[in-house]
Amino acid sequence: MDLPELAAFLKSRRARVRPADVGLIAGPRRRVPGLRREEVAQLAGLSTDYYTELERGSGVQPSDQTLAALARALRLTSDERDHLFHLADRRLPSAARGPATLVEPGLLALLDRLTTTPALVNTDLHETLAQNTLATALIGPPPPRRGPTAGLVHRWFTDPASRDIYPPEDHAHHSQVFVADLRAAAARRGRDPEITRLVAVLRRSSPEFTALWDTRDVAVRRADHKRIVHPTMGVIELDCHSLFSEDGRQRLLWFDAPPGTEGAAQLELLSVIGTQNMTST
C-alpha cells in the first residue's frame, strides 16, 4: 500500500470537486478550492477524523466499501477509481462482483446535472447508490446499510412500512412490477449467487412474492406512472423514466410531470421547500 501517494491522490481529487457539483453551497468564507475534509467525510459516510488520517497517510487501511464510498463522494472516473484501489493495494472491482457499491461514472455525471428534478441511481436489485437532494425531498433518504437487503425490492416484501411511499390501492401493481423486473435481472445475471440468495430469502419471507415469482412474468421496468405519497404535500402524480448502464445492472431514474399539471406544480413547490417539514409550527 502506497500510503503517501494515496493521501496525495485524495487531496488532489478533493481540491478538484466544486461544492456545487455535490449539491453544497460554497459560501463566501471558503478558503479551499474544492471540498473541505469534513464535507468529503460526510458525503462518504465516514468520520472526519478517519478521513483526515487517510489524507495524512498515517497507516489507516481503508476497506473496499470505504474506497467505493470515497470514489462516489469525489466523483472519480472509472480510471481514477481503479487507481484509488491500486494505491490501497485492493483488488479492482469487477463486473463479476456486481455493482453493489460502485456507481457507474457516466450515470453519476448525469445525476450531478439533474438539479431541477428528483433523480437517483439504483442497481438492478433496487438498491439506491446515489440520489440528489430533490429525490431525498420526494421519497426520503436511502437506508444507511448496503447490499441487496437494502434494496427496495427486498424491503417491499419484508417491511410493510416501506410501502407507505405509495397509496395502498397501487401496491399490487408495484409488487408485480418489482417481481417481473427482478426476474429479468436474474436472467441477465445468470447464475449469480447474490440474486439467488435474494430470491431464496424473499420466497421464505413473503407468500406474495412467491406467488408472483411462480407466474414467471418477466418485464424490465423502463418507465412507469407513479403516485407518490409525500408526508406534507399529499399524493404527487409523476412519470418515472429510466436510463440504463451498458450492462443493465444500474439505472438512472428521474421523475417529472407534464407542464401545467398538478404534479408539475407540486414538483416546483418541492424544489422550494426541500426537506423542510411544512406541518411544523
mmCIF file of C-alpha atoms in Angstrom:
data_model
loop_
_atom_site.group_PDB
_atom_site.id
_atom_site.type_symbol
_atom_site.label_atom_id
_atom_site.label_comp_id
_atom_site.label_asym_id
_atom_site.label_seq_id
_atom_site.Cartn_x
_atom_site.Cartn_y
_atom_site.Cartn_z
ATOM 1 C CA MET A 1 0.000 0.000 0.000
ATOM 2 C CA ASP A 2 1.417 3.355 -1.069
ATOM 3 C CA LEU A 3 0.091 5.488 1.785
ATOM 4 C CA PRO A 4 1.822 8.774 0.847
ATOM 5 C CA GLU A 5 0.602 8.577 -2.746
ATOM 6 C CA LEU A 6 -2.888 7.539 -1.618
ATOM 7 C CA ALA A 7 -3.009 10.589 0.650
ATOM 8 C CA ALA A 8 -1.761 12.892 -2.105
ATOM 9 C CA PHE A 9 -4.247 11.474 -4.609
ATOM 10 C CA LEU A 10 -7.178 12.018 -2.247
ATOM 11 C CA LYS A 11 -6.087 15.606 -1.626
ATOM 12 C CA SER A 12 -5.776 16.304 -5.346
ATOM 13 C CA ARG A 13 -9.222 14.872 -6.114
ATOM 14 C CA ARG A 14 -10.794 16.746 -3.198
ATOM 15 C CA ALA A 15 -9.396 20.034 -4.481
ATOM 16 C CA ARG A 16 -10.917 19.385 -7.903
ATOM 17 C CA VAL A 17 -14.555 18.890 -6.822
ATOM 18 C CA ARG A 18 -16.597 22.078 -6.570
ATOM 19 C CA PRO A 19 -19.194 22.261 -3.789
ATOM 20 C CA ALA A 20 -21.939 22.824 -6.369
ATOM 21 C CA ASP A 21 -21.018 19.520 -8.052
ATOM 22 C CA VAL A 22 -22.244 17.633 -4.982
ATOM 23 C CA GLY A 23 -25.158 19.885 -4.032
ATOM 24 C CA LEU A 24 -23.340 22.024 -1.453
ATOM 25 C CA ILE A 25 -23.377 25.808 -1.141
ATOM 26 C CA ALA A 26 -19.881 27.291 -1.444
ATOM 27 C CA GLY A 27 -20.444 30.263 0.855
ATOM 28 C CA PRO A 28 -18.370 33.457 0.977
ATOM 29 C CA ARG A 29 -15.721 32.321 3.502
ATOM 30 C CA ARG A 30 -14.477 29.156 1.824
ATOM 31 C CA ARG A 31 -10.665 29.001 1.896
ATOM 32 C CA VAL A 32 -10.081 25.844 -0.139
ATOM 33 C CA PRO A 33 -10.598 25.478 -3.903
ATOM 34 C CA GLY A 34 -12.608 22.296 -3.617
ATOM 35 C CA LEU A 35 -14.292 20.394 -0.806
ATOM 36 C CA ARG A 36 -13.358 20.528 2.839
ATOM 37 C CA ARG A 37 -12.245 17.333 4.546
ATOM 38 C CA GLU A 38 -15.388 17.216 6.665
ATOM 39 C CA GLU A 39 -17.525 17.534 3.527
ATOM 40 C CA VAL A 40 -15.834 14.575 1.848
ATOM 41 C CA ALA A 41 -16.239 12.581 5.051
ATOM 42 C CA GLN A 42 -19.937 13.417 5.241
ATOM 43 C CA LEU A 43 -20.548 12.524 1.585
ATOM 44 C CA ALA A 44 -18.717 9.206 2.015
ATOM 45 C CA GLY A 45 -20.372 8.317 5.329
ATOM 46 C CA LEU A 46 -17.078 8.461 7.256
ATOM 47 C CA SER A 47 -15.948 10.332 10.332
ATOM 48 C CA THR A 48 -13.903 13.464 9.715
ATOM 49 C CA ASP A 49 -11.103 12.093 11.910
ATOM 50 C CA TYR A 50 -10.912 8.893 9.865
ATOM 51 C CA TYR A 51 -10.782 10.754 6.558
ATOM 52 C CA THR A 52 -8.176 13.160 7.939
ATOM 53 C CA GLU A 53 -5.976 10.199 8.857
ATOM 54 C CA LEU A 54 -6.288 8.907 5.291
ATOM 55 C CA GLU A 55 -5.090 12.228 3.887
ATOM 56 C CA ARG A 56 -2.210 12.235 6.349
ATOM 57 C CA GLY A 57 -1.077 8.799 5.196
ATOM 58 C CA SER A 58 -0.842 7.710 8.801
ATOM 59 C CA GLY A 59 -1.408 3.984 8.335
ATOM 60 C CA VAL A 60 -5.207 3.718 8.072
ATOM 61 C CA GLN A 61 -6.116 0.864 5.721
ATOM 62 C CA PRO A 62 -9.460 1.556 4.026
ATOM 63 C CA SER A 63 -11.808 -1.285 3.127
ATOM 64 C CA ASP A 64 -13.265 -1.894 -0.333
ATOM 65 C CA GLN A 65 -16.532 -0.335 0.837
ATOM 66 C CA THR A 66 -14.719 2.766 2.100
ATOM 67 C CA LEU A 67 -12.829 3.156 -1.176
ATOM 68 C CA ALA A 68 -16.067 2.809 -3.142
ATOM 69 C CA ALA A 69 -17.722 5.450 -0.951
ATOM 70 C CA LEU A 70 -14.791 7.820 -1.498
ATOM 71 C CA ALA A 71 -14.950 7.225 -5.252
ATOM 72 C CA ARG A 72 -18.600 8.294 -5.208
ATOM 73 C CA ALA A 73 -18.014 11.292 -2.954
ATOM 74 C CA LEU A 74 -15.092 12.562 -5.046
ATOM 75 C CA ARG A 75 -16.849 11.871 -8.363
ATOM 76 C CA LEU A 76 -13.964 9.733 -9.645
ATOM 77 C CA THR A 77 -13.931 8.386 -13.172
ATOM 78 C CA SER A 78 -13.589 4.613 -13.628
ATOM 79 C CA ASP A 79 -9.839 5.020 -14.275
ATOM 80 C CA GLU A 80 -9.408 7.173 -11.175
ATOM 81 C CA ARG A 81 -11.434 4.707 -9.123
ATOM 82 C CA ASP A 82 -9.234 1.828 -10.268
ATOM 83 C CA HIS A 83 -6.143 3.882 -9.438
ATOM 84 C CA LEU A 84 -7.502 4.502 -5.944
ATOM 85 C CA PHE A 85 -7.921 0.758 -5.432
ATOM 86 C CA HIS A 86 -4.374 0.147 -6.738
ATOM 87 C CA LEU A 87 -2.900 2.663 -4.308
ATOM 88 C CA ALA A 88 -4.732 0.998 -1.421
ATOM 89 C CA ASP A 89 -3.466 -2.408 -2.590
ATOM 90 C CA ARG A 90 -7.001 -3.671 -3.069
ATOM 91 C CA ARG A 91 -8.336 -5.914 -5.800
ATOM 92 C CA LEU A 92 -10.057 -3.934 -8.522
ATOM 93 C CA PRO A 93 -13.860 -4.052 -8.528
ATOM 94 C CA SER A 94 -15.060 -6.244 -11.369
ATOM 95 C CA ALA A 95 -18.352 -6.882 -13.106
ATOM 96 C CA ALA A 96 -18.402 -10.380 -11.623
ATOM 97 C CA ARG A 97 -18.668 -8.883 -8.132
ATOM 98 C CA GLY A 98 -21.698 -6.834 -9.056
ATOM 99 C CA PRO A 99 -22.472 -3.130 -8.784
ATOM 100 C CA ALA A 100 -23.353 -3.114 -5.102
ATOM 101 C CA THR A 101 -21.326 -0.042 -4.143
ATOM 102 C CA LEU A 102 -19.802 1.464 -7.289
ATOM 103 C CA VAL A 103 -21.848 3.957 -9.261
ATOM 104 C CA GLU A 104 -21.190 3.999 -12.999
ATOM 105 C CA PRO A 105 -19.284 7.283 -13.592
ATOM 106 C CA GLY A 106 -21.414 8.198 -16.609
ATOM 107 C CA LEU A 107 -24.652 7.840 -14.663
ATOM 108 C CA LEU A 108 -23.200 9.777 -11.744
ATOM 109 C CA ALA A 109 -22.135 12.605 -14.072
ATOM 110 C CA LEU A 110 -25.690 12.823 -15.401
ATOM 111 C CA LEU A 111 -27.127 12.738 -11.887
ATOM 112 C CA ASP A 112 -24.940 15.701 -10.954
ATOM 113 C CA ARG A 113 -26.532 17.710 -13.758
ATOM 114 C CA LEU A 114 -30.119 16.913 -12.834
ATOM 115 C CA THR A 115 -30.702 19.696 -10.340
ATOM 116 C CA THR A 116 -34.319 20.604 -11.116
ATOM 117 C CA THR A 117 -35.969 17.179 -10.924
ATOM 118 C CA PRO A 118 -35.785 14.269 -8.437
ATOM 119 C CA ALA A 119 -33.274 11.666 -9.639
ATOM 120 C CA LEU A 120 -31.351 8.697 -8.286
ATOM 121 C CA VAL A 121 -29.144 5.792 -9.372
ATOM 122 C CA ASN A 122 -30.302 2.262 -8.478
ATOM 123 C CA THR A 123 -28.919 -1.207 -9.038
ATOM 124 C CA ASP A 124 -30.994 -3.854 -10.783
ATOM 125 C CA LEU A 125 -31.807 -5.117 -7.260
ATOM 126 C CA HIS A 126 -33.283 -1.672 -6.495
ATOM 127 C CA GLU A 127 -30.561 -0.618 -4.076
ATOM 128 C CA THR A 128 -30.069 3.153 -4.136
ATOM 129 C CA LEU A 129 -26.434 4.081 -4.768
ATOM 130 C CA ALA A 130 -26.801 7.855 -5.085
ATOM 131 C CA GLN A 131 -29.581 10.403 -5.229
ATOM 132 C CA ASN A 132 -29.935 14.162 -5.481
ATOM 133 C CA THR A 133 -31.462 16.463 -2.890
ATOM 134 C CA LEU A 134 -34.833 16.635 -4.663
ATOM 135 C CA ALA A 135 -35.106 12.839 -4.609
ATOM 136 C CA THR A 136 -34.484 12.928 -0.868
ATOM 137 C CA ALA A 137 -37.178 15.586 -0.523
ATOM 138 C CA LEU A 138 -39.597 13.444 -2.538
ATOM 139 C CA ILE A 139 -39.011 9.921 -1.239
ATOM 140 C CA GLY A 140 -36.725 10.339 1.760
ATOM 141 C CA PRO A 141 -33.107 9.233 2.276
ATOM 142 C CA PRO A 142 -31.959 5.728 1.319
ATOM 143 C CA PRO A 143 -31.228 3.180 4.072
ATOM 144 C CA PRO A 144 -27.793 3.592 5.678
ATOM 145 C CA ARG A 145 -26.938 -0.067 5.132
ATOM 146 C CA ARG A 146 -25.674 -1.543 1.867
ATOM 147 C CA GLY A 147 -26.290 -4.720 -0.088
ATOM 148 C CA PRO A 148 -29.328 -6.458 -1.611
ATOM 149 C CA THR A 149 -31.296 -6.344 1.649
ATOM 150 C CA ALA A 150 -31.104 -2.539 1.481
ATOM 151 C CA GLY A 151 -32.835 -2.542 -1.889
ATOM 152 C CA LEU A 152 -36.485 -1.535 -2.138
ATOM 153 C CA VAL A 153 -37.476 -4.858 -3.717
ATOM 154 C CA HIS A 154 -36.327 -6.668 -0.534
ATOM 155 C CA ARG A 155 -37.827 -4.124 1.819
ATOM 156 C CA TRP A 156 -41.086 -4.069 -0.143
ATOM 157 C CA PHE A 157 -41.800 -7.720 0.651
ATOM 158 C CA THR A 158 -40.314 -7.837 4.166
ATOM 159 C CA ASP A 159 -41.038 -4.415 5.719
ATOM 160 C CA PRO A 160 -44.645 -3.144 5.468
ATOM 161 C CA ALA A 161 -43.543 0.415 6.306
ATOM 162 C CA SER A 162 -41.584 0.596 3.046
ATOM 163 C CA ARG A 163 -44.905 0.592 1.158
ATOM 164 C CA ASP A 164 -46.070 3.851 2.713
ATOM 165 C CA ILE A 165 -44.488 5.722 -0.191
ATOM 166 C CA TYR A 166 -47.352 4.555 -2.471
ATOM 167 C CA PRO A 167 -51.145 4.584 -1.934
ATOM 168 C CA PRO A 168 -52.460 1.162 -0.780
ATOM 169 C CA GLU A 169 -54.533 0.701 -3.937
ATOM 170 C CA ASP A 170 -51.312 0.845 -6.004
ATOM 171 C CA HIS A 171 -49.423 -1.787 -4.006
ATOM 172 C CA ALA A 172 -50.470 -4.775 -6.124
ATOM 173 C CA HIS A 173 -49.212 -3.061 -9.274
ATOM 174 C CA HIS A 174 -45.831 -2.251 -7.748
ATOM 175 C CA SER A 175 -45.449 -5.782 -6.372
ATOM 176 C CA GLN A 176 -45.981 -7.207 -9.843
ATOM 177 C CA VAL A 177 -43.578 -4.721 -11.432
ATOM 178 C CA PHE A 178 -40.860 -5.396 -8.848
ATOM 179 C CA VAL A 179 -41.010 -9.159 -9.305
ATOM 180 C CA ALA A 180 -41.121 -9.091 -13.109
ATOM 181 C CA ASP A 181 -38.167 -6.688 -13.165
ATOM 182 C CA LEU A 182 -36.234 -8.856 -10.695
ATOM 183 C CA ARG A 183 -36.778 -11.951 -12.862
ATOM 184 C CA ALA A 184 -35.377 -10.026 -15.830
ATOM 185 C CA ALA A 185 -32.325 -9.114 -13.728
ATOM 186 C CA ALA A 186 -31.892 -12.750 -12.677
ATOM 187 C CA ALA A 187 -31.913 -13.898 -16.311
ATOM 188 C CA ARG A 188 -29.418 -11.196 -17.275
ATOM 189 C CA ARG A 189 -27.050 -12.079 -14.427
ATOM 190 C CA GLY A 190 -27.229 -15.829 -14.959
ATOM 191 C CA ARG A 191 -26.045 -17.997 -12.064
ATOM 192 C CA ASP A 192 -25.298 -15.061 -9.827
ATOM 193 C CA PRO A 193 -25.131 -16.022 -6.115
ATOM 194 C CA GLU A 194 -26.215 -12.561 -4.925
ATOM 195 C CA ILE A 195 -29.543 -12.639 -6.714
ATOM 196 C CA THR A 196 -30.015 -16.360 -5.979
ATOM 197 C CA ARG A 197 -29.759 -15.643 -2.252
ATOM 198 C CA LEU A 198 -32.109 -12.676 -2.535
ATOM 199 C CA VAL A 199 -34.787 -14.705 -4.292
ATOM 200 C CA ALA A 200 -34.439 -17.505 -1.749
ATOM 201 C CA VAL A 201 -34.846 -15.073 1.166
ATOM 202 C CA LEU A 202 -37.905 -13.462 -0.402
ATOM 203 C CA ARG A 203 -39.545 -16.820 -1.145
ATOM 204 C CA ARG A 204 -39.136 -17.779 2.513
ATOM 205 C CA SER A 205 -40.318 -14.411 3.796
ATOM 206 C CA SER A 206 -43.239 -13.488 1.560
ATOM 207 C CA PRO A 207 -46.067 -15.643 0.184
ATOM 208 C CA GLU A 208 -46.988 -12.711 -2.060
ATOM 209 C CA PHE A 209 -43.513 -12.689 -3.603
ATOM 210 C CA THR A 210 -43.567 -16.476 -4.038
ATOM 211 C CA ALA A 211 -46.914 -16.398 -5.834
ATOM 212 C CA LEU A 212 -45.758 -13.638 -8.179
ATOM 213 C CA TRP A 213 -42.364 -15.257 -8.796
ATOM 214 C CA ASP A 214 -44.024 -18.517 -9.757
ATOM 215 C CA THR A 215 -46.027 -16.780 -12.506
ATOM 216 C CA ARG A 216 -42.669 -16.347 -14.299
ATOM 217 C CA ASP A 217 -43.708 -12.949 -15.625
ATOM 218 C CA VAL A 218 -40.686 -11.005 -16.838
ATOM 219 C CA ALA A 219 -40.513 -7.333 -17.813
ATOM 220 C CA VAL A 220 -37.752 -4.762 -17.419
ATOM 221 C CA ARG A 221 -39.127 -1.640 -15.784
ATOM 222 C CA ARG A 222 -38.239 1.102 -18.252
ATOM 223 C CA ALA A 223 -40.909 3.672 -17.398
ATOM 224 C CA ASP A 224 -43.883 3.946 -15.090
ATOM 225 C CA HIS A 225 -46.542 6.355 -13.876
ATOM 226 C CA LYS A 226 -46.352 6.701 -10.104
ATOM 227 C CA ARG A 227 -48.433 8.209 -7.346
ATOM 228 C CA ILE A 228 -46.068 9.049 -4.510
ATOM 229 C CA VAL A 229 -47.321 9.854 -1.018
ATOM 230 C CA HIS A 230 -45.408 12.840 0.316
ATOM 231 C CA PRO A 231 -45.669 13.411 4.095
ATOM 232 C CA THR A 232 -46.703 17.070 3.783
ATOM 233 C CA MET A 233 -47.875 17.556 0.196
ATOM 234 C CA GLY A 234 -50.077 14.502 -0.154
ATOM 235 C CA VAL A 235 -50.194 12.373 -3.305
ATOM 236 C CA ILE A 236 -47.968 13.557 -6.157
ATOM 237 C CA GLU A 237 -48.553 12.042 -9.624
ATOM 238 C CA LEU A 238 -45.355 11.751 -11.638
ATOM 239 C CA ASP A 239 -43.837 9.934 -14.577
ATOM 240 C CA CYS A 240 -40.730 7.870 -13.822
ATOM 241 C CA HIS A 241 -38.110 7.352 -16.552
ATOM 242 C CA SER A 242 -35.037 5.100 -16.677
ATOM 243 C CA LEU A 243 -31.634 5.274 -18.354
ATOM 244 C CA PHE A 244 -29.602 2.066 -18.092
ATOM 245 C CA SER A 245 -25.882 1.423 -17.860
ATOM 246 C CA GLU A 246 -24.334 -0.592 -20.667
ATOM 247 C CA ASP A 247 -24.573 -3.885 -18.756
ATOM 248 C CA GLY A 248 -28.074 -3.135 -17.435
ATOM 249 C CA ARG A 249 -27.055 -3.503 -13.798
ATOM 250 C CA GLN A 250 -27.608 0.127 -12.894
ATOM 251 C CA ARG A 251 -30.224 2.654 -13.915
ATOM 252 C CA LEU A 252 -30.672 6.368 -13.549
ATOM 253 C CA LEU A 253 -34.261 7.140 -12.529
ATOM 254 C CA TRP A 254 -35.791 10.598 -12.750
ATOM 255 C CA PHE A 255 -39.261 11.944 -12.103
ATOM 256 C CA ASP A 256 -41.177 14.631 -13.956
ATOM 257 C CA ALA A 257 -44.716 15.707 -14.800
ATOM 258 C CA PRO A 258 -46.262 17.344 -17.900
ATOM 259 C CA PRO A 259 -46.245 21.155 -17.790
ATOM 260 C CA GLY A 260 -49.423 22.643 -16.415
ATOM 261 C CA THR A 261 -50.371 19.597 -14.350
ATOM 262 C CA GLU A 262 -50.776 19.500 -10.599
ATOM 263 C CA GLY A 263 -47.753 17.203 -10.407
ATOM 264 C CA ALA A 264 -45.581 19.802 -12.138
ATOM 265 C CA ALA A 265 -46.743 22.467 -9.680
ATOM 266 C CA GLN A 266 -46.028 20.159 -6.742
ATOM 267 C CA LEU A 267 -42.517 19.431 -8.039
ATOM 268 C CA GLU A 268 -41.864 23.147 -8.328
ATOM 269 C CA LEU A 269 -43.025 23.656 -4.749
ATOM 270 C CA LEU A 270 -40.907 20.715 -3.628
ATOM 271 C CA SER A 271 -37.810 22.366 -5.115
ATOM 272 C CA VAL A 272 -38.513 25.365 -2.875
ATOM 273 C CA ILE A 273 -39.326 23.643 0.413
ATOM 274 C CA GLY A 274 -36.834 20.782 0.040
ATOM 275 C CA THR A 275 -36.830 18.556 3.115
ATOM 276 C CA GLN A 276 -38.495 21.115 5.386
ATOM 277 C CA ASN A 277 -41.470 19.861 7.366
ATOM 278 C CA MET A 278 -44.390 22.037 6.306
ATOM 279 C CA THR A 279 -46.552 20.663 9.125
ATOM 280 C CA SER A 280 -44.332 22.072 11.854
ATOM 281 C CA THR A 281 -45.475 25.202 13.659
#
